[in-house]
Amino acid sequence: MNQPSTLSAPASSGSEAIAFDVVVVGGGPCGATAAWDLARAGHKVLLLDRGGRIKPCGGAVPPRLLEEFEVPQSLLVARARAARMVAPSNRVVDMPVGEIGYVGMVDRDVFDEWLRARAATAGAERRTGTYERVEHDGLPGAVVCYSTERGGDLVRVRTRLVIGADGARSGVARGNVPGAERNPCVFAYHEVVRAPKATEQGFDGSRCDVIYQGRVSPDFYGWVFPHGDTASIGVGSAHKGFSLRGSVQRMRDEMGLARCETIRREGAPIPLKPLKHWDNGRDVLLAGDAAGVVAPASGEGIYYAMVCGRIAAQTAQAFIASGNPAVLRRARRDFLKLHGRVFWILGIMQYFWYSSDKRRERFVAMCADRDVQQLTWQAYMNKRLVRAKPMAHLRIFIKDCAHLLGIGRPEPRELTP
């Protein structure tokens, strides 16, 4: 991205006027959505992003995302009609989506760039650079410092508000929000491969495979997600020393994908829970992965990142209008009001069901239940807990307790590879 000639050299002092209402650091789904919303509301926005960065991601999105954020169907590279859950014993349970929809799949390199370009079309100014720090010099606003090349001079930009949407190891968060550096993370790694039409071992271009096995991940799961002509094969774990690359290679071998051309390899941390504080009480607000917004247990992040970006934009507008830093606290409150209960339940699920292969086996067995499947897909599609069927919830509660006590019976609809 070409830099404006007036900012090709570092500023000589910090006395320049405020140049932007908001500087958004990070151009993933969260940052790009925040920049888009703010720009089309008439605010002067700078979207700062590093070049050539693609996050490892299965790329699953619910149809609701397309509607809510005006994303065209053309960005979907595949539509998964089922999920296959694989237990430690290699027993599998298929969960068809049925008539309520599909799981859309996107390629993050194309998807993220489309979102950034849309923000620019709405009026946001795009720049490529590496965030360094936020400075305060006693004058109004904050000064965002970034470099356009490694070891190059700093460019300084004054803004009313900084939105840090720069990932799980956010430099904005570490430098401005106490405690942000202690947020626990899972490290994710995936390989994007040229996918075959199908394999005898079970690869299916219309199905998402989720592998719950301790040898694949001691505390998370592995995945094989279809992306049309390609597939994402990945794994996550918070255990230091566990070989993520070795685990992915094992999955490729066992699913007949070992000889598929590898297009790219990527790794990055994924936060495990929302931070306790999303702002510095002055002029910095965190959002997306930087705020810890990734669903526990599932690791789903794209939809929640975009919701968080939209809430950050709404909060930013309230801050600009009022000049009151206290309104920045609304972002965390508003997000958790919408999705906090789901995150809490998923966190409990991850803590309990992923703790041993014995429990993983019972968890996959539970997924064969029709009530569990129906309510799971409804919750995924609607992004909220489904309350319309109290008897179904009661049946699930009873079955869940039975599995916790080890007395649950395997469902007859389970399949074998």
Coordinates of C-alpha atoms in Angstrom, one line a residue:
M1 CA 0.0 0.0 0.0
N2 CA 1.5 3.4 -1.0
Q3 CA 2.1 5.8 1.9
P4 CA 1.0 9.4 1.6
S5 CA 3.9 11.6 0.8
T6 CA 3.2 13.9 3.8
L7 CA 3.9 11.0 6.1
S8 CA 6.8 9.3 4.4
A9 CA 9.2 10.7 7.1
P10 CA 8.7 10.8 10.9
A11 CA 7.0 13.8 12.4
S12 CA 9.4 16.3 13.9
S13 CA 7.3 16.8 17.0
G14 CA 4.0 15.7 18.7
S15 CA 2.3 19.0 18.2
E16 CA 0.4 18.2 15.0
A17 CA -3.4 18.3 15.0
I18 CA -5.6 15.3 15.4
A19 CA -5.5 13.5 12.0
F20 CA -8.1 10.8 12.6
D21 CA -11.1 10.1 14.7
V22 CA -10.1 6.4 15.1
V23 CA -7.0 4.5 14.2
V24 CA -7.8 0.7 13.9
V25 CA -4.7 -1.5 14.3
G26 CA -5.3 -4.8 12.7
G27 CA -7.1 -5.6 9.5
G28 CA -8.7 -9.0 10.2
P29 CA -12.5 -9.5 10.3
C30 CA -12.8 -7.5 13.5
G31 CA -10.7 -4.5 12.6
A32 CA -12.0 -4.4 9.0
T33 CA -15.6 -4.5 10.3
A34 CA -14.9 -1.7 12.8
A35 CA -13.3 0.5 10.2
W36 CA -16.1 -0.2 7.7
D37 CA -18.8 0.8 10.2
L38 CA -17.0 3.9 11.3
A39 CA -16.1 5.1 7.8
R40 CA -19.6 4.7 6.5
A41 CA -20.9 6.6 9.6
G42 CA -18.8 9.6 8.4
H43 CA -15.8 9.3 10.7
K44 CA -12.2 9.7 9.6
V45 CA -10.6 6.3 10.0
L46 CA -7.1 4.9 9.5
L47 CA -6.9 1.1 9.1
L48 CA -3.4 0.0 9.8
D49 CA -2.4 -3.6 9.0
R50 CA 0.7 -5.7 8.5
G51 CA 1.2 -7.0 5.0
G52 CA 1.2 -10.7 4.1
R53 CA -0.5 -12.0 7.3
I54 CA -3.0 -14.8 7.1
K55 CA -4.3 -16.4 10.3
P56 CA -4.6 -20.2 10.6
C57 CA -8.3 -20.9 10.6
G58 CA -10.7 -23.5 9.6
G59 CA -12.7 -20.7 7.9
A60 CA -16.2 -21.8 9.1
V61 CA -18.9 -19.1 9.1
P62 CA -22.7 -19.4 9.8
P63 CA -25.2 -18.1 7.2
R64 CA -26.2 -15.4 9.8
L65 CA -22.8 -13.8 9.3
L66 CA -23.5 -13.2 5.6
E67 CA -26.8 -11.6 6.3
E68 CA -25.8 -9.6 9.3
F69 CA -22.6 -8.1 7.7
E70 CA -23.7 -7.9 4.1
V71 CA -21.1 -10.5 2.9
P72 CA -21.8 -11.9 -0.6
Q73 CA -22.3 -15.6 -1.1
S74 CA -19.6 -15.5 -3.7
L75 CA -17.0 -15.4 -0.9
L76 CA -17.9 -18.9 0.2
V77 CA -15.6 -21.5 -1.2
A78 CA -17.7 -24.4 0.1
R79 CA -20.9 -25.3 2.0
A80 CA -20.5 -28.1 4.5
R81 CA -23.8 -30.0 5.1
A82 CA -22.5 -32.1 8.0
A83 CA -19.9 -32.5 10.7
R84 CA -18.2 -35.7 11.6
M85 CA -17.0 -36.1 15.2
V86 CA -14.2 -38.7 15.6
A87 CA -13.6 -40.3 19.1
P88 CA -10.4 -41.6 20.6
S89 CA -11.6 -45.2 19.7
N90 CA -11.9 -44.0 16.0
R91 CA -15.7 -44.4 16.2
V92 CA -17.4 -41.6 14.3
V93 CA -20.7 -39.8 14.7
D94 CA -22.1 -37.8 11.8
M95 CA -24.1 -34.7 12.5
P96 CA -26.1 -33.6 9.4
V97 CA -27.1 -30.0 9.4
G98 CA -30.4 -30.9 7.9
E99 CA -32.9 -28.4 6.5
I100 CA -31.9 -25.5 8.8
G101 CA -28.9 -24.4 6.7
Y102 CA -25.2 -25.1 6.1
V103 CA -21.8 -24.2 7.4
G104 CA -20.2 -21.7 5.0
M105 CA -16.4 -22.0 4.4
V106 CA -14.2 -19.1 3.5
D107 CA -10.5 -18.7 2.7
R108 CA -9.1 -16.1 5.0
D109 CA -6.6 -14.6 2.6
V110 CA -9.4 -13.7 0.2
F111 CA -12.1 -13.1 2.8
D112 CA -10.0 -10.7 5.0
E113 CA -8.8 -8.7 2.0
W114 CA -12.3 -8.3 0.7
L115 CA -13.3 -6.9 4.1
R116 CA -10.4 -4.5 4.2
A117 CA -11.1 -3.3 0.6
R118 CA -14.8 -2.7 1.6
A119 CA -13.7 -0.5 4.5
A120 CA -11.5 1.5 2.1
T121 CA -14.4 1.9 -0.3
A122 CA -16.5 3.3 2.5
G123 CA -13.9 5.9 3.2
A124 CA -11.3 4.4 5.6
E125 CA -7.7 5.1 4.7
R126 CA -5.6 1.9 4.4
R127 CA -1.9 1.8 5.3
T128 CA 0.5 -1.1 5.6
G129 CA 2.8 -1.0 8.5
T130 CA 3.9 -2.6 11.8
Y131 CA 2.4 -1.1 15.0
E132 CA 5.1 -0.1 17.5
R133 CA 3.4 1.8 20.4
V134 CA 1.0 4.5 21.5
E135 CA 2.4 7.7 22.9
H136 CA 0.9 10.4 25.0
D137 CA 2.5 13.9 25.1
G138 CA 0.1 15.9 27.1
L139 CA -1.8 17.2 24.0
P140 CA -5.3 16.0 23.0
G141 CA -5.5 12.5 21.6
A142 CA -3.1 9.6 21.4
V143 CA -0.2 9.2 19.0
V144 CA 0.1 5.9 17.2
C145 CA 3.6 5.0 16.1
Y146 CA 4.2 2.5 13.3
S147 CA 7.0 1.6 11.0
T148 CA 6.6 1.0 7.2
E149 CA 9.6 -1.4 7.0
R150 CA 11.8 -3.4 9.4
G151 CA 14.3 -1.0 11.1
G152 CA 12.8 2.0 9.3
D153 CA 11.8 5.4 10.7
L154 CA 8.6 5.7 12.7
V155 CA 5.5 7.3 11.4
R156 CA 3.4 9.1 14.0
V157 CA -0.3 9.7 13.6
R158 CA -2.5 11.5 16.2
T159 CA -6.0 10.2 16.8
R160 CA -8.9 10.5 19.2
L161 CA -9.2 6.7 19.8
V162 CA -7.1 3.6 19.1
I163 CA -8.9 0.3 18.4
G164 CA -6.5 -2.6 19.0
A165 CA -7.7 -5.5 16.8
D166 CA -4.2 -6.9 16.2
G167 CA -4.6 -10.5 17.4
A168 CA -4.1 -12.6 20.4
R169 CA -0.6 -11.3 21.2
S170 CA -1.8 -7.8 20.6
G171 CA 0.9 -5.2 20.9
V172 CA -1.8 -2.6 21.6
A173 CA -3.1 -4.7 24.4
R174 CA 0.3 -5.4 26.0
G175 CA 1.3 -1.8 25.9
N176 CA -1.9 -0.2 27.2
V177 CA -4.1 -2.6 29.1
P178 CA -2.7 -4.1 32.3
G179 CA -3.0 -7.9 32.5
A180 CA -3.5 -8.4 28.8
E181 CA -0.2 -10.2 28.5
R182 CA -1.4 -12.9 30.9
N183 CA -4.4 -14.1 28.8
P184 CA -4.0 -17.9 28.2
C185 CA -3.9 -19.1 24.6
V186 CA -4.1 -22.2 22.5
F187 CA -1.6 -22.3 19.7
A188 CA -3.1 -23.3 16.4
Y189 CA -1.4 -24.6 13.3
H190 CA -2.8 -25.7 10.0
E191 CA -1.8 -26.6 6.5
V192 CA -3.8 -25.7 3.4
V193 CA -3.6 -28.5 0.8
R194 CA -4.9 -29.1 -2.6
A195 CA -7.8 -31.4 -1.8
P196 CA -8.7 -34.5 -3.7
K197 CA -12.3 -35.3 -4.7
A198 CA -12.5 -37.9 -2.0
T199 CA -10.4 -40.5 -0.2
E200 CA -11.1 -44.0 0.8
Q201 CA -10.1 -43.1 4.3
G202 CA -13.0 -40.7 4.6
F203 CA -12.2 -37.2 3.3
D204 CA -15.4 -35.5 2.1
G205 CA -15.6 -32.1 0.5
S206 CA -19.0 -31.5 1.9
R207 CA -18.2 -32.3 5.5
C208 CA -16.2 -30.8 8.4
D209 CA -14.3 -33.4 10.4
V210 CA -13.4 -32.7 14.0
I211 CA -11.0 -35.1 15.7
Y212 CA -11.3 -35.5 19.5
Q213 CA -8.3 -37.6 20.3
G214 CA -5.5 -37.1 22.8
R215 CA -2.9 -38.1 20.4
V216 CA -4.1 -35.5 17.9
S217 CA -4.4 -32.8 20.6
P218 CA -4.1 -33.4 24.4
D219 CA -6.4 -30.4 25.2
F220 CA -8.2 -29.2 22.1
Y221 CA -9.0 -30.9 18.8
G222 CA -7.9 -31.4 15.2
W223 CA -9.8 -30.5 12.1
V224 CA -10.1 -31.2 8.4
F225 CA -12.3 -28.6 6.8
P226 CA -13.2 -28.4 3.1
H227 CA -12.5 -25.3 1.1
G228 CA -13.6 -26.3 -2.3
D229 CA -10.4 -27.0 -4.3
T230 CA -8.4 -26.9 -1.1
A231 CA -8.7 -28.1 2.5
S232 CA -7.5 -26.8 5.9
I233 CA -5.9 -29.5 8.1
G234 CA -5.2 -28.1 11.5
V235 CA -4.8 -28.6 15.3
G236 CA -4.7 -26.6 18.4
S237 CA -3.0 -27.1 21.8
A238 CA -1.8 -25.1 24.8
H239 CA 0.7 -27.8 25.8
K240 CA 4.2 -26.6 25.2
G241 CA 6.3 -29.2 23.5
F242 CA 3.4 -30.9 21.7
S243 CA 4.2 -31.3 18.1
L244 CA 1.5 -29.6 16.1
R245 CA 3.2 -30.2 12.8
G246 CA 3.6 -33.9 13.7
S247 CA -0.1 -34.1 14.6
V248 CA -1.2 -32.5 11.3
Q249 CA 1.1 -34.9 9.4
R250 CA -0.5 -37.9 11.2
M251 CA -4.0 -36.7 10.2
R252 CA -2.9 -36.3 6.6
D253 CA -1.5 -39.8 6.6
E254 CA -4.6 -41.3 8.1
M255 CA -7.0 -39.5 5.8
G256 CA -5.2 -40.1 2.6
L257 CA -4.0 -36.5 2.3
A258 CA -0.3 -37.0 2.7
R259 CA 0.5 -36.6 -1.0
C260 CA -1.7 -33.6 -1.6
E261 CA 0.2 -30.5 -2.6
T262 CA 0.8 -28.2 0.4
I263 CA -0.1 -24.6 -0.5
R264 CA 0.8 -22.9 2.7
R265 CA 1.5 -23.4 6.4
E266 CA 0.4 -21.0 9.2
G267 CA 0.5 -20.8 12.9
A268 CA -0.8 -18.4 15.5
P269 CA -2.1 -18.2 19.1
I270 CA -5.9 -18.3 19.8
P271 CA -7.1 -16.7 23.1
L272 CA -9.1 -19.0 25.5
K273 CA -11.3 -16.4 27.2
P274 CA -12.2 -12.7 27.1
L275 CA -10.0 -10.3 28.9
K276 CA -11.2 -8.7 32.1
H277 CA -10.6 -5.2 30.7
W278 CA -10.9 -4.1 27.1
D279 CA -9.8 -0.4 27.5
N280 CA -7.2 1.8 29.2
G281 CA -9.7 4.2 30.6
R282 CA -8.5 6.9 28.3
D283 CA -8.2 6.4 24.5
V284 CA -7.5 2.7 23.7
L285 CA -10.1 0.0 23.2
L286 CA -9.4 -3.7 22.4
A287 CA -11.6 -5.9 20.2
G288 CA -11.6 -9.3 18.6
D289 CA -8.7 -11.7 19.4
A290 CA -6.9 -8.8 21.2
A291 CA -9.8 -8.7 23.6
G292 CA -9.9 -12.5 23.9
V293 CA -13.0 -13.0 21.9
V294 CA -12.9 -16.6 20.6
A295 CA -15.5 -19.2 21.5
P296 CA -14.1 -21.8 24.0
A297 CA -14.4 -25.5 23.0
S298 CA -15.1 -24.7 19.4
G299 CA -12.4 -22.1 18.7
E300 CA -14.9 -20.3 16.5
G301 CA -13.7 -16.7 15.9
I302 CA -14.8 -15.1 12.7
Y303 CA -18.4 -14.3 13.5
Y304 CA -17.6 -13.2 17.1
A305 CA -14.7 -11.1 15.8
M306 CA -17.0 -9.2 13.4
V307 CA -19.7 -8.8 16.1
C308 CA -17.0 -7.4 18.4
G309 CA -15.7 -5.1 15.7
R310 CA -19.2 -3.7 15.2
I311 CA -19.7 -3.2 19.0
A312 CA -16.2 -1.5 19.1
A313 CA -17.3 0.9 16.3
Q314 CA -20.6 1.7 18.2
T315 CA -18.6 2.3 21.4
A316 CA -16.1 4.5 19.5
Q317 CA -18.9 6.7 18.1
A318 CA -20.3 7.2 21.7
F319 CA -16.8 8.1 22.9
I320 CA -16.2 10.6 20.1
A321 CA -19.6 12.2 20.7
S322 CA -19.2 12.5 24.5
G323 CA -15.5 12.7 25.0
N324 CA -16.1 10.5 28.1
P325 CA -13.6 7.6 28.5
A326 CA -16.0 5.8 30.8
V327 CA -18.1 4.9 27.8
L328 CA -15.3 2.6 26.5
R329 CA -16.3 0.0 29.1
R330 CA -19.6 -0.5 27.2
A331 CA -17.9 -2.6 24.6
R332 CA -17.1 -5.5 26.9
R333 CA -20.4 -5.2 28.7
D334 CA -22.4 -5.2 25.4
F335 CA -20.6 -8.1 23.9
L336 CA -20.9 -10.3 27.0
K337 CA -24.5 -9.4 27.3
L338 CA -25.0 -11.0 23.9
H339 CA -22.7 -13.9 24.0
G340 CA -21.3 -14.2 27.5
R341 CA -23.5 -17.1 28.6
V342 CA -22.6 -19.1 25.5
F343 CA -18.9 -18.5 26.1
W344 CA -19.3 -19.6 29.8
I345 CA -21.0 -22.8 28.8
L346 CA -18.5 -23.6 26.1
G347 CA -15.7 -22.9 28.6
I348 CA -17.1 -25.5 31.0
M349 CA -17.4 -28.0 28.1
Q350 CA -13.8 -27.5 27.1
Y351 CA -12.5 -27.8 30.7
F352 CA -14.4 -31.0 31.4
W353 CA -14.9 -32.9 28.1
Y354 CA -11.4 -32.3 26.6
S355 CA -9.5 -33.4 29.8
S356 CA -9.1 -37.1 28.9
D357 CA -9.8 -39.6 26.1
K358 CA -12.3 -41.3 28.3
R359 CA -14.3 -38.2 28.5
R360 CA -13.8 -37.4 24.8
E361 CA -15.3 -40.8 24.0
R362 CA -18.4 -40.0 26.0
F363 CA -18.6 -36.5 24.5
V364 CA -18.6 -37.9 20.9
A365 CA -21.2 -40.5 22.0
M366 CA -23.5 -37.7 23.2
C367 CA -23.2 -36.0 19.8
A368 CA -25.1 -38.9 18.3
D369 CA -28.3 -37.9 20.2
R370 CA -30.9 -36.3 18.0
D371 CA -31.8 -33.6 20.6
V372 CA -28.1 -32.7 21.0
Q373 CA -27.7 -32.4 17.2
Q374 CA -30.8 -30.3 16.7
L375 CA -30.1 -27.8 19.4
T376 CA -26.4 -27.6 18.6
W377 CA -27.1 -26.7 15.0
Q378 CA -29.8 -24.2 15.9
A379 CA -27.5 -22.5 18.4
Y380 CA -24.7 -22.4 15.8
M381 CA -27.0 -20.9 13.1
N382 CA -28.7 -18.4 15.4
K383 CA -25.7 -17.6 17.7
R384 CA -27.8 -17.9 20.8
L385 CA -29.0 -20.5 23.2
V386 CA -32.2 -22.1 22.0
R387 CA -35.0 -21.9 24.6
A388 CA -38.0 -22.9 22.6
K389 CA -37.9 -26.6 23.5
P390 CA -37.7 -27.1 27.3
M391 CA -38.3 -30.9 27.1
A392 CA -35.4 -31.3 24.7
H393 CA -33.2 -29.4 27.2
L394 CA -34.4 -31.7 30.0
R395 CA -33.7 -34.8 28.0
I396 CA -30.2 -33.5 27.2
F397 CA -29.6 -32.7 30.8
I398 CA -30.5 -36.2 31.9
K399 CA -28.4 -37.8 29.2
D400 CA -25.5 -35.4 30.0
C401 CA -25.6 -36.5 33.6
A402 CA -25.6 -40.1 32.6
H403 CA -22.5 -39.7 30.5
L404 CA -20.8 -37.7 33.2
L405 CA -21.4 -40.7 35.6
G406 CA -20.2 -43.1 32.9
I407 CA -23.6 -44.9 32.5
G408 CA -24.6 -43.4 29.2
R409 CA -25.3 -45.9 26.4
P410 CA -23.7 -45.6 23.0
E411 CA -26.2 -44.4 20.4
P412 CA -27.1 -47.0 17.7
R413 CA -26.7 -44.4 14.9
E414 CA -22.9 -44.2 15.3
L415 CA -20.9 -45.1 12.3
T416 CA -17.5 -46.7 11.7
P417 CA -14.9 -45.4 9.3

